[in-house]
PDB file of C-alpha atoms in Angstrom:
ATOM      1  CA  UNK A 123       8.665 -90.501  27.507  1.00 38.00           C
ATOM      2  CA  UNK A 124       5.250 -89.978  26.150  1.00 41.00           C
ATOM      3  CA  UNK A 125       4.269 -90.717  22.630  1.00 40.00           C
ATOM      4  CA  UNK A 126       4.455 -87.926  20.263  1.00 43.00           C
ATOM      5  CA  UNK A 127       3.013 -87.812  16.575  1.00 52.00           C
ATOM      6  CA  UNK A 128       5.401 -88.530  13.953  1.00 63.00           C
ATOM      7  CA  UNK A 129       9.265 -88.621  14.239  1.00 81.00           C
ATOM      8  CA  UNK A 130      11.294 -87.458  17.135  1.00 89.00           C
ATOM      9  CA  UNK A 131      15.034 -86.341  17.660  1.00 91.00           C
ATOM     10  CA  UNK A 132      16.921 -86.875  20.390  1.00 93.00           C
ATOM     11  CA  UNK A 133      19.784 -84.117  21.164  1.00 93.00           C
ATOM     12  CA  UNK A 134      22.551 -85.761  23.055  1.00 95.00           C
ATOM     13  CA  UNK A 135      24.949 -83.580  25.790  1.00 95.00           C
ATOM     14  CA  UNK A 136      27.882 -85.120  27.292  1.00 94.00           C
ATOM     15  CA  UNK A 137      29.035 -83.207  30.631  1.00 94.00           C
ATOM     16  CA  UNK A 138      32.537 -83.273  30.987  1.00 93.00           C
ATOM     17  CA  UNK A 139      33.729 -85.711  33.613  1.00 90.00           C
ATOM     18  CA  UNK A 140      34.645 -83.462  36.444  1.00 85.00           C
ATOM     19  CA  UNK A 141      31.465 -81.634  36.198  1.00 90.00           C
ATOM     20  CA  UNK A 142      27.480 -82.029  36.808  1.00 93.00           C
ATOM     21  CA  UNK A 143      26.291 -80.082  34.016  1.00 96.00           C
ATOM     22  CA  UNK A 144      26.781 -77.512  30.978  1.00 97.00           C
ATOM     23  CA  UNK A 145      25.820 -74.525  30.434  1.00 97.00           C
ATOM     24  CA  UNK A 146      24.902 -73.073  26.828  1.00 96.00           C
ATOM     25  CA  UNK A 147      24.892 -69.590  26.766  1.00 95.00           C
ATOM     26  CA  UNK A 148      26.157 -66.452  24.414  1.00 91.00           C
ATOM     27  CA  UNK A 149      25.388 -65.505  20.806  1.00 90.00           C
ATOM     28  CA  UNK A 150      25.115 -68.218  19.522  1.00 90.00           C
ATOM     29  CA  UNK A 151      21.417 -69.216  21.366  1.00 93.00           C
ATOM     30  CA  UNK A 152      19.979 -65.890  19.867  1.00 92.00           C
ATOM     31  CA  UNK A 153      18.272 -67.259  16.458  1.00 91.00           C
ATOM     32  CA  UNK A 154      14.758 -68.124  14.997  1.00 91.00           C
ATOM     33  CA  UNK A 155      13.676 -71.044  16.865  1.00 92.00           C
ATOM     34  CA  UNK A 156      12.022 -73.942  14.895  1.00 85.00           C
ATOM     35  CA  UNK A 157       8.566 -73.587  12.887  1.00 78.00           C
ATOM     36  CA  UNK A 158       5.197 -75.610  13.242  1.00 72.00           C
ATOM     37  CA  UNK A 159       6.590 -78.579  11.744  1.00 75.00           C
ATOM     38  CA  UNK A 160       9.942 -78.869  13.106  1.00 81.00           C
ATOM     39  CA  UNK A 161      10.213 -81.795  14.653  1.00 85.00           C
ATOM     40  CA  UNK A 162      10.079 -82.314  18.077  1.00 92.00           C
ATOM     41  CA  UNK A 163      12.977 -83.378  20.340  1.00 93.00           C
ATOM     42  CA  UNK A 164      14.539 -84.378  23.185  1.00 94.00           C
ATOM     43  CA  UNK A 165      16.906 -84.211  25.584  1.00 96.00           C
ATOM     44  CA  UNK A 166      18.819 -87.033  27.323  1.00 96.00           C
ATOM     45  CA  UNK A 167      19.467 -84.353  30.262  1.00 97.00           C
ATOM     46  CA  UNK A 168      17.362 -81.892  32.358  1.00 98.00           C
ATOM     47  CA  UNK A 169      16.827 -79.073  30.752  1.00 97.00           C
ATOM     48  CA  UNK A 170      16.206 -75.499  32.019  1.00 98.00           C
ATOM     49  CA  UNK A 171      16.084 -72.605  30.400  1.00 97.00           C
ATOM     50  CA  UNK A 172      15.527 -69.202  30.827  1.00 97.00           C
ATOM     51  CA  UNK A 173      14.643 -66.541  27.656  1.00 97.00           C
ATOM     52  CA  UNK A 174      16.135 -63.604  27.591  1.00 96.00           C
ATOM     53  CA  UNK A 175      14.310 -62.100  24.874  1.00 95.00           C
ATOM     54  CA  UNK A 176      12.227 -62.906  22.016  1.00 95.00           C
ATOM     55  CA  UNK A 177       8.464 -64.238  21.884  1.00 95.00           C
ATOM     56  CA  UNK A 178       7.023 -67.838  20.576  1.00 95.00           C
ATOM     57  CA  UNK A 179       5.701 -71.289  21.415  1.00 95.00           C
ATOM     58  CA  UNK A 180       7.209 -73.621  23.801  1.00 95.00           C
ATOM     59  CA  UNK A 181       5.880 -77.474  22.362  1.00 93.00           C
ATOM     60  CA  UNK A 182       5.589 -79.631  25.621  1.00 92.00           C
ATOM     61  CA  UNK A 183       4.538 -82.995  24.635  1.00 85.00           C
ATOM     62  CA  UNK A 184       1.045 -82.190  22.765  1.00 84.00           C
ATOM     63  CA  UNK A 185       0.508 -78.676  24.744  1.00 90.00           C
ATOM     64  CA  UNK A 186       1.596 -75.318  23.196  1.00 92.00           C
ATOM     65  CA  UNK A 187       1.722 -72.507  25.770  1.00 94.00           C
ATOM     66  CA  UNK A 188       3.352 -69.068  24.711  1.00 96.00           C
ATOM     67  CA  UNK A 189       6.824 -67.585  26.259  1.00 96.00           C
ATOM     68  CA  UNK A 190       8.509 -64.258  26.126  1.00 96.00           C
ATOM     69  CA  UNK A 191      11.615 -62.548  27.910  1.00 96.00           C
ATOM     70  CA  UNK A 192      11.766 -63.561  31.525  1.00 96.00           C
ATOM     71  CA  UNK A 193       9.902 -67.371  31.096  1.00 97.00           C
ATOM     72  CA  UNK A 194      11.818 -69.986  32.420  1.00 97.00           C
ATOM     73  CA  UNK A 195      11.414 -73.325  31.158  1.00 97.00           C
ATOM     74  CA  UNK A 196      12.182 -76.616  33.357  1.00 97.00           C
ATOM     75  CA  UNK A 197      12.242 -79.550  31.451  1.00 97.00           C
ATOM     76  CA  UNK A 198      13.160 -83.009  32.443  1.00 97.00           C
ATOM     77  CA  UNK A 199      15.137 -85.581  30.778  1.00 96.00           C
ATOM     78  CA  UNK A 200      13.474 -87.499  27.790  1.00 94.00           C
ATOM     79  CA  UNK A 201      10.488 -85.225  27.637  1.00 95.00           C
ATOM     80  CA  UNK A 202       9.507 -84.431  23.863  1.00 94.00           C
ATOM     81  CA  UNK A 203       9.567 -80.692  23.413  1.00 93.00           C
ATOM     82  CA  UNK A 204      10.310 -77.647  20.569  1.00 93.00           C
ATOM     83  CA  UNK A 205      10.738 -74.283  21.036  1.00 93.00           C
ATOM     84  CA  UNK A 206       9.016 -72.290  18.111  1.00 92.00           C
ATOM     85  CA  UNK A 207       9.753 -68.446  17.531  1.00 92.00           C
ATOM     86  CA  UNK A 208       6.463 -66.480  16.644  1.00 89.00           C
ATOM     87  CA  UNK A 209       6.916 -64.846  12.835  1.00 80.00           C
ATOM     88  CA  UNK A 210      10.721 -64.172  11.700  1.00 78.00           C
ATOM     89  CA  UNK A 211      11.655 -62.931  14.738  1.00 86.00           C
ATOM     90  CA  UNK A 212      14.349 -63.985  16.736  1.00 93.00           C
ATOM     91  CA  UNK A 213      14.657 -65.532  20.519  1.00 95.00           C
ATOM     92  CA  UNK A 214      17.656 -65.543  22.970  1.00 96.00           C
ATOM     93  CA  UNK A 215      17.383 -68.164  25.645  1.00 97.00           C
ATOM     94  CA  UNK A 216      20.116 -69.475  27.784  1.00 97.00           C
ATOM     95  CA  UNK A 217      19.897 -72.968  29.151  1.00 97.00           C
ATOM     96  CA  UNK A 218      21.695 -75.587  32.008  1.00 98.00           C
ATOM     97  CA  UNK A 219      21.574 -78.989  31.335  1.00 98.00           C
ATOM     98  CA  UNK A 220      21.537 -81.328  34.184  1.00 98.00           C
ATOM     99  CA  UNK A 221      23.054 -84.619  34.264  1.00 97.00           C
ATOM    100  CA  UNK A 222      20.526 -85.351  37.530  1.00 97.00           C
ATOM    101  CA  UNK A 223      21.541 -88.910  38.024  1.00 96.00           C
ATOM    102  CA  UNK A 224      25.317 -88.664  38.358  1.00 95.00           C
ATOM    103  CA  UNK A 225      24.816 -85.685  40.642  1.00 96.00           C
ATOM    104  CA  UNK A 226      22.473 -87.759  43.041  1.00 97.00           C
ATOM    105  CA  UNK A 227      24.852 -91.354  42.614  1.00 96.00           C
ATOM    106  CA  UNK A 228      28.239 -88.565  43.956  1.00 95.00           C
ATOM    107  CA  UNK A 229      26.028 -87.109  46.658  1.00 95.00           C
ATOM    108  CA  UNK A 230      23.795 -90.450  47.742  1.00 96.00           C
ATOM    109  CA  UNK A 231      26.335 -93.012  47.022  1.00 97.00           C
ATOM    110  CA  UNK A 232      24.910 -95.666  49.570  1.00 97.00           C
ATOM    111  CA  UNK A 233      20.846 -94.402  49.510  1.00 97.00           C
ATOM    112  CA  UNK A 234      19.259 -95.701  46.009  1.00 96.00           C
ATOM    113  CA  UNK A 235      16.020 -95.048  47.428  1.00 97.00           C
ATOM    114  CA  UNK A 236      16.292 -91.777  48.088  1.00 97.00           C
ATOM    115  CA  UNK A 237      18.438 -91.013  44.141  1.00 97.00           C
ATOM    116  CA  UNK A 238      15.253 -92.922  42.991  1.00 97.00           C
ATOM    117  CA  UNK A 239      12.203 -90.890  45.249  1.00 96.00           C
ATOM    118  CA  UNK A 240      14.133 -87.939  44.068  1.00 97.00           C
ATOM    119  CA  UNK A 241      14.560 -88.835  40.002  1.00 97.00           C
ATOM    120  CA  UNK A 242      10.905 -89.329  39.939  1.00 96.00           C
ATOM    121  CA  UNK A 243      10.184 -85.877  41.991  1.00 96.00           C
ATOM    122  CA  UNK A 244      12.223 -84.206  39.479  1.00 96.00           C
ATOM    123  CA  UNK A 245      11.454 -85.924  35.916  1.00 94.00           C
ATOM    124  CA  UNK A 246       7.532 -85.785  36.997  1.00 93.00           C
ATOM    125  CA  UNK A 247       6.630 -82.988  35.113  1.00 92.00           C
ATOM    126  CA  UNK A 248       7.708 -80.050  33.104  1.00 95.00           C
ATOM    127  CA  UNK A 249       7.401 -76.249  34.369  1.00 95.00           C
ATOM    128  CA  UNK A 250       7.001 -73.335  32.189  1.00 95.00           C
ATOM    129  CA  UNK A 251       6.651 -69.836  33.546  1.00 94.00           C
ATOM    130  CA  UNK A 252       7.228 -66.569  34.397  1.00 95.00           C
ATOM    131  CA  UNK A 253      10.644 -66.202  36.290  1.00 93.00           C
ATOM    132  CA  UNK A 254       8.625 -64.208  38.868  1.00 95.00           C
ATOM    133  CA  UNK A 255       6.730 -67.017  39.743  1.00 95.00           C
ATOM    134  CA  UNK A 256       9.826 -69.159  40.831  1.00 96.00           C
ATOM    135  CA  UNK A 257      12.132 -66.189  41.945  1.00 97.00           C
ATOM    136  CA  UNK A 258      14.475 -68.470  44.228  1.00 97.00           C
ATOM    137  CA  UNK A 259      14.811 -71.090  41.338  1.00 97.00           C
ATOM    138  CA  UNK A 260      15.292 -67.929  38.842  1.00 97.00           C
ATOM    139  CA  UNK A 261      18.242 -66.163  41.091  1.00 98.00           C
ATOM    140  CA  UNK A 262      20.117 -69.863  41.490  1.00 98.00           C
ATOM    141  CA  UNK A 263      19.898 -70.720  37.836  1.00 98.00           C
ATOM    142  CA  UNK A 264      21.464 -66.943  37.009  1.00 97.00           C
ATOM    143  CA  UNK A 265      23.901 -67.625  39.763  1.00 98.00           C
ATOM    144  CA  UNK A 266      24.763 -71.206  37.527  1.00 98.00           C
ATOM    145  CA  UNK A 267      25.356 -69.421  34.454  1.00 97.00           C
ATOM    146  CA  UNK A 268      27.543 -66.777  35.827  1.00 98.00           C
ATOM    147  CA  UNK A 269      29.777 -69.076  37.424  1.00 97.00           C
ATOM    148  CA  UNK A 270      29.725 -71.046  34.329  1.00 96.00           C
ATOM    149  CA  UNK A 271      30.080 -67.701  32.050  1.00 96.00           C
ATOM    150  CA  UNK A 272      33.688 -66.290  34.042  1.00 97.00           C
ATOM    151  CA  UNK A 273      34.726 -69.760  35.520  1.00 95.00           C
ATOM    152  CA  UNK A 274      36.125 -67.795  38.413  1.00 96.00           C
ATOM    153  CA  UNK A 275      38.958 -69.704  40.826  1.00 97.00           C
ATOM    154  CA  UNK A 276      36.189 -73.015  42.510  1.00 96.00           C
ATOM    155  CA  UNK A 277      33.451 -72.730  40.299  1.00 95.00           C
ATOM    156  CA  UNK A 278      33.573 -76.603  39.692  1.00 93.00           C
ATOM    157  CA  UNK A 279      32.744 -76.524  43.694  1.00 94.00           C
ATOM    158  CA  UNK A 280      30.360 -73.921  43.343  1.00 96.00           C
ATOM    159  CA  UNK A 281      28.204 -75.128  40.581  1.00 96.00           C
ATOM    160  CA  UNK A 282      28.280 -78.220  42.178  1.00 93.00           C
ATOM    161  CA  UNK A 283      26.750 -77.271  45.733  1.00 95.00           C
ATOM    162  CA  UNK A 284      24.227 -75.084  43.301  1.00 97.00           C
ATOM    163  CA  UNK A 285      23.057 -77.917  41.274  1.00 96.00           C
ATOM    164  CA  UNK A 286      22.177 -79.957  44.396  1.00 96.00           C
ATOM    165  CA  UNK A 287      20.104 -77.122  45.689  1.00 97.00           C
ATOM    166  CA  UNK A 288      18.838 -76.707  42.238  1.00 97.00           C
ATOM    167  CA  UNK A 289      17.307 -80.144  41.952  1.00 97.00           C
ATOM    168  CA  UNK A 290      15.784 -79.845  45.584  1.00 97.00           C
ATOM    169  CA  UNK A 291      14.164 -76.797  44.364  1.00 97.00           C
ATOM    170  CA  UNK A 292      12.781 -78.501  41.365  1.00 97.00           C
ATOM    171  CA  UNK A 293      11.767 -81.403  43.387  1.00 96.00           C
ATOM    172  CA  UNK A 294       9.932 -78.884  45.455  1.00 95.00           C
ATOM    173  CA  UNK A 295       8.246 -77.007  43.027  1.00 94.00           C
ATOM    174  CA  UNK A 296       6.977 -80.498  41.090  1.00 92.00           C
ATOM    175  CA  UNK A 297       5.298 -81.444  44.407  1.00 88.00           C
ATOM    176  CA  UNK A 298       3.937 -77.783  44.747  1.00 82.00           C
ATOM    177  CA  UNK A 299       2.415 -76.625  41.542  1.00 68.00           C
ATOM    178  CA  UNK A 300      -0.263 -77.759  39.354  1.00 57.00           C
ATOM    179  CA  UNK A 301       0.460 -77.569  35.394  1.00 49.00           C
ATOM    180  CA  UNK A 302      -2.310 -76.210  32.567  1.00 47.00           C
ATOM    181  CA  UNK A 303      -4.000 -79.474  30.938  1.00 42.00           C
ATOM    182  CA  UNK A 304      -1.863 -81.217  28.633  1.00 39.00           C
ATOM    183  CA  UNK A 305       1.627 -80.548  30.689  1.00 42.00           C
ATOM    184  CA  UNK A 306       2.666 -84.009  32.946  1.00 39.00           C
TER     185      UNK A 306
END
């Protein structure tokens, strides 16, 4: 984790045992997100999230680039970050966190190499953009939080074969794309 200025929070999720990651979704994420001197945070899981409506700042380390309904946001582990609603108005975002390492440890038991190559492919950097940009990432994430939304008959072994593809896909796209200045 990079430096930031001042004090920082961490926000802790624990996944349940018999699954890879959570989803927070609903209500309950549609609110005024932070102000200019919230502090920043973060997570000790991958983040990603995807705004559904709304329009503000997203904080990534000491870079401030602007979202609005459709922007997906891929954020990795440890990485110091606030979201900031512009004015009073209010944002809805919906987000998956990841726990990356006990996914790669069930899949990779006996290959530490390759769990390690791949943990620094997907903490290397964070991604924020338009949903259209990523399209396959954008459809599998929606296709995470409707399985985690109706928890249908197998959707522990469906979000599980999902979040594998999911972190090849973000692996991808950090070896693919450049970031604006500012964003590792």
């Amino acid at each position: 984790m990079k430096k930031g200025k001042g004090k920082m929070e961490l926000r802790y999720y624990d996944v349940p045992q018999n699954e890879f990651l959570i989803a927070l979704q609903g209500e309950t994420w549609k609110r005024k997100y932070g102000s200019e001197d919230s502090l920043m945070h973060f997570h000790n899981l991958l983040e990603i999230g995807v705004c559904r409506s709304g329009t503000g700042l997203m904080r990534l380390d000491d870079a401030q680039i602007p979202y609005g309904c459709g922007t997906i946001s891929v954020i990795p582990a440890n990485y110091p970050r606030n979201t900031i609603s512009f004015d009073e108005t209010e944002s809805y975002w919906e987000y998956v966190f990841v726990d990356v390492e006990r996914i790669l440890m069930t899949v990779y038991p006996d290959d530490i190499l390759f769990q390690q190559k791949m943990l620094e492919k997907i903490h290397k950097k964070a991604y924020l953009g338009k949903k259209e940009d990523v399209p396959e990432l954008s459809k599998l994430v929606q296709m995470i939080l409707d399985e985690m939304r109706e928890k249908k008959d197998l959707y522990r072994e469906s979000v599980r074969g999902m979040a594998l593809t999911l972190l090849i896909m973000i692996a991808r796209l950090n070896s693919e794309m450049t970031m604006p200045e500012g964003i590792r």
